[in-house]
XYZ file of C-alpha atoms in Angstrom:
282
model
C -1.190 -0.820 -31.556
C -0.176 1.631 -28.972
C -2.735 3.701 -27.150
C -3.158 7.384 -28.126
C -2.799 10.201 -25.527
C -6.458 10.359 -25.143
C -7.619 6.822 -26.105
C -6.905 4.235 -23.444
C -8.182 0.985 -22.101
C -11.303 1.336 -20.090
C -9.896 -0.468 -16.978
C -6.825 1.882 -16.998
C -9.155 5.044 -17.306
C -11.095 3.792 -14.219
C -7.945 3.300 -12.202
C -6.509 6.551 -13.310
C -9.604 8.268 -11.993
C -9.205 6.646 -8.635
C -12.336 4.454 -9.047
C -10.417 1.235 -8.110
C -7.290 -0.596 -8.855
C -7.023 -2.065 -12.379
C -7.876 -5.582 -11.143
C -10.976 -4.200 -9.320
C -11.944 -2.069 -12.273
C -11.981 -5.189 -14.497
C -14.414 -6.772 -12.029
C -16.663 -3.668 -12.257
C -16.555 -3.920 -16.044
C -17.338 -7.771 -16.134
C -20.194 -7.155 -13.666
C -21.869 -4.702 -16.101
C -21.509 -1.675 -13.768
C -19.739 0.489 -16.298
C -21.255 2.268 -19.244
C -19.650 4.245 -22.127
C -21.916 6.864 -23.739
C -24.882 5.193 -22.129
C -24.087 1.568 -23.283
C -23.012 -1.144 -20.846
C -19.458 -2.450 -21.573
C -18.451 -5.822 -20.455
C -15.426 -6.238 -22.622
C -12.000 -5.965 -21.067
C -9.457 -3.867 -22.979
C -12.153 -1.661 -24.600
C -10.526 1.463 -25.896
C -12.254 4.772 -24.788
C -11.543 8.425 -25.104
C -12.206 9.891 -21.558
C -12.093 13.385 -22.963
C -14.847 12.812 -25.547
C -16.909 9.973 -24.095
C -19.102 9.811 -21.110
C -17.948 7.040 -18.783
C -20.183 6.101 -15.824
C -19.788 3.589 -12.939
C -23.092 2.701 -11.299
C -24.753 5.528 -13.231
C -22.400 8.159 -11.936
C -20.020 9.887 -14.348
C -16.356 9.834 -13.691
C -14.852 12.944 -12.146
C -11.246 13.944 -12.222
C -10.115 13.693 -8.680
C -6.691 15.089 -7.502
C -4.284 12.379 -6.641
C -3.737 11.815 -2.968
C -0.811 9.860 -1.461
C -0.736 9.069 2.185
C 1.427 7.237 4.640
C -0.172 5.790 7.793
C 1.393 4.181 10.753
C -1.105 1.397 11.120
C -1.518 0.370 14.839
C -2.292 -3.194 15.855
C -6.008 -3.891 16.080
C -7.156 -2.161 12.778
C -8.302 -3.955 9.600
C -6.673 -3.104 6.326
C -9.881 -2.622 4.261
C -12.256 0.210 3.452
C -15.171 -1.357 5.338
C -15.799 -4.300 7.668
C -19.031 -6.129 7.790
C -18.473 -7.118 11.428
C -18.098 -3.457 12.518
C -14.292 -3.766 13.413
C -12.126 -0.701 13.244
C -10.504 -0.179 9.760
C -7.635 2.026 8.713
C -10.056 4.500 7.105
C -11.190 5.216 10.655
C -7.761 6.824 11.154
C -7.526 8.482 7.724
C -10.615 10.582 6.730
C -9.919 12.797 3.798
C -12.218 14.174 1.021
C -10.635 11.900 -1.768
C -11.637 8.283 -2.107
C -8.350 6.661 -0.993
C -7.795 2.944 -0.509
C -5.128 0.977 1.299
C -2.196 -0.415 -0.867
C -1.652 -4.014 -0.118
C -2.200 -5.636 3.314
C -1.159 -5.540 6.946
C -3.061 -8.027 8.992
C -4.970 -6.984 12.198
C -2.144 -8.057 14.488
C 0.541 -6.273 12.446
C 1.559 -2.629 12.472
C 3.713 -0.244 10.477
C 3.882 1.587 7.175
C 0.691 1.547 5.103
C 0.168 3.627 1.989
C -3.296 4.838 0.908
C -3.986 6.533 -2.430
C -6.368 6.983 -5.274
C -3.808 6.405 -7.907
C -4.950 3.044 -9.419
C -1.852 2.514 -11.554
C 0.381 2.899 -8.554
C -1.742 0.534 -6.431
C -1.498 -2.109 -9.155
C 2.300 -1.936 -9.482
C 3.032 -1.857 -5.799
C 0.967 -4.920 -5.235
C 1.802 -6.960 -8.170
C 4.853 -9.224 -7.578
C 6.025 -8.691 -11.152
C 7.305 -5.278 -10.209
C 9.342 -6.656 -7.267
C 8.953 -3.608 -4.998
C 10.678 -4.506 -1.664
C 8.830 -4.356 1.624
C 10.925 -4.448 4.854
C 9.735 -5.670 8.207
C 10.975 -6.014 11.782
C 9.797 -9.448 13.008
C 9.987 -10.716 16.565
C 9.684 -14.457 16.638
C 9.158 -16.854 19.545
C 12.502 -18.457 20.136
C 16.139 -18.486 18.943
C 16.557 -20.341 15.621
C 19.839 -22.191 14.910
C 21.830 -21.325 11.821
C 20.395 -24.126 9.772
C 16.816 -22.790 10.203
C 18.004 -19.284 9.065
C 19.694 -20.856 6.008
C 16.529 -22.742 5.153
C 14.605 -19.474 5.241
C 17.130 -17.910 3.008
C 16.829 -20.723 0.436
C 13.120 -20.413 0.344
C 10.519 -22.296 2.479
C 7.516 -23.427 0.465
C 4.092 -22.145 1.331
C 1.073 -23.452 -0.666
C 3.443 -25.230 -2.972
C 5.575 -22.199 -3.820
C 8.804 -21.199 -2.114
C 8.872 -17.750 -0.349
C 11.750 -15.769 -1.574
C 13.264 -13.732 1.252
C 15.679 -11.296 -0.197
C 17.289 -10.395 3.165
C 17.130 -12.044 6.515
C 19.107 -10.517 9.380
C 18.930 -11.033 13.136
C 19.158 -7.530 14.479
C 18.629 -8.057 18.304
C 17.551 -10.461 20.921
C 14.580 -9.738 23.338
C 13.470 -11.811 26.266
C 10.563 -13.531 24.110
C 12.875 -14.334 21.173
C 14.828 -12.960 18.242
C 14.089 -9.867 16.131
C 14.767 -10.152 12.467
C 15.022 -7.762 9.562
C 13.056 -9.380 6.704
C 12.954 -8.025 3.173
C 10.594 -9.557 0.598
C 8.680 -8.337 -2.516
C 5.752 -10.550 -2.625
C 2.508 -9.939 -0.818
C 0.720 -13.192 -0.215
C -1.654 -13.028 2.722
C 0.174 -13.284 6.098
C 3.099 -14.645 4.205
C 5.815 -13.797 6.735
C 3.793 -15.228 9.642
C 3.164 -18.358 7.610
C 6.825 -18.912 6.576
C 8.074 -18.681 10.114
C 5.233 -20.933 11.381
C 6.461 -23.530 8.826
C 9.887 -23.641 10.371
C 8.499 -23.824 13.953
C 9.055 -20.253 15.200
C 5.696 -18.287 15.355
C 5.799 -14.606 14.944
C 5.000 -12.589 18.097
C 5.255 -9.074 16.591
C 5.458 -7.744 13.085
C 6.037 -4.224 11.966
C 6.567 -3.017 8.289
C 9.248 -0.225 8.308
C 9.784 0.276 4.600
C 7.954 0.107 1.188
C 10.310 0.630 -1.724
C 12.203 3.994 -1.158
C 9.817 5.108 1.656
C 10.549 4.512 5.314
C 8.188 4.736 8.267
C 10.625 6.782 10.316
C 9.365 8.266 13.494
C 5.711 8.617 12.481
C 3.781 7.629 15.607
C 1.190 4.802 15.599
C -2.140 5.868 14.462
C -0.801 9.029 12.733
C -0.572 9.816 9.057
C 0.847 12.351 6.673
C 0.833 13.190 2.974
C 3.852 12.067 1.043
C 6.029 14.831 -0.337
C 6.183 15.384 -4.101
C 9.787 13.987 -4.066
C 8.539 10.917 -2.184
C 5.703 10.377 -4.722
C 8.132 10.688 -7.636
C 10.596 8.237 -5.954
C 7.818 5.689 -5.318
C 6.342 5.890 -8.878
C 9.917 5.774 -10.435
C 10.610 2.608 -8.377
C 7.668 0.705 -10.098
C 8.417 2.116 -13.543
C 5.801 4.856 -13.716
C 6.149 8.509 -14.785
C 7.147 10.613 -11.684
C 3.903 12.590 -11.643
C 0.594 11.580 -13.355
C -2.079 14.091 -14.475
C -3.801 15.417 -11.382
C -0.929 14.639 -9.016
C -0.122 16.755 -6.026
C 2.051 19.593 -7.231
C 3.174 20.886 -4.017
C 3.284 19.876 -0.306
C 0.042 20.032 1.395
C -0.238 21.914 4.764
C 0.164 19.450 7.563
C -3.125 18.618 9.161
C -4.042 16.414 12.003
C -6.150 13.277 11.579
C -9.133 15.276 12.532
C -8.327 18.405 10.674
C -6.226 19.887 13.497
C -2.936 21.676 12.652
C 0.234 19.851 13.443
C 1.988 21.243 16.441
C 5.109 23.337 15.971
C 8.501 22.087 17.051
C 7.772 18.353 16.212
C 11.058 16.792 15.455
C 11.301 15.048 12.056
C 14.026 13.795 9.738
C 15.520 16.251 7.331
C 13.350 16.584 4.203
C 10.269 14.966 5.748
C 7.242 17.042 6.530
C 5.451 17.064 9.797
C 3.267 14.096 10.482
C -0.395 14.355 11.160
C -1.178 14.262 14.882
C -4.698 13.840 16.373
C -5.446 15.518 19.696
């Protein structure tokens, strides 16, 4: 039976309110941290009506939060997490906004590039789940100059943890003194998967930068800076993973450009046509 407009699965409601991704929402339910009308619910898939029932997480009722969609140019040295028990710098040290946003997927500490942050749980789930096959594009500098047979092995699929890594596109784009720079396009998100696959063929990665996620490109956004996605970018991203272009509570207009610490963006900054000014910290 299909869900009605107001009756939905509990984990989907939690994700839609920006509490967590669907997977994390399921963990909250199983841990007994979610109540519906005062009763703890541990059943996954429980149907609820968020308009008529009181849903609480850790005793706090859900609040309808506006959707926020952010693109960050993650620099090397930052951890892609919301908090770090060892006190290391996280991406949320760079992006401080009123909404509770979380990073979408991973970029390891030694990698840089395009990182999305949002409180749209459905979008987080679909971007990170390999079933939806959203492409991610990287520029990768490796140590050395592989012969054609190594490149062909990479295109066929090098196994990591017993499963071949499907590289959709592998193209040498330039040579630097340290080695070869490749354009690599994949859709899976296993931890450090690009580094691991090149290590398997004997060519360690020296530098890795993500330059595209689905229809979104990093462009000329400087390292450490961020900006809100435009409504057209949000629509294109959600469309790419099979979601309606705008969920309830989505940003309906472009936000004013603000710096990472609430400072206005400087006038005259150059940017590609159709892309708003990036956030700059002073």
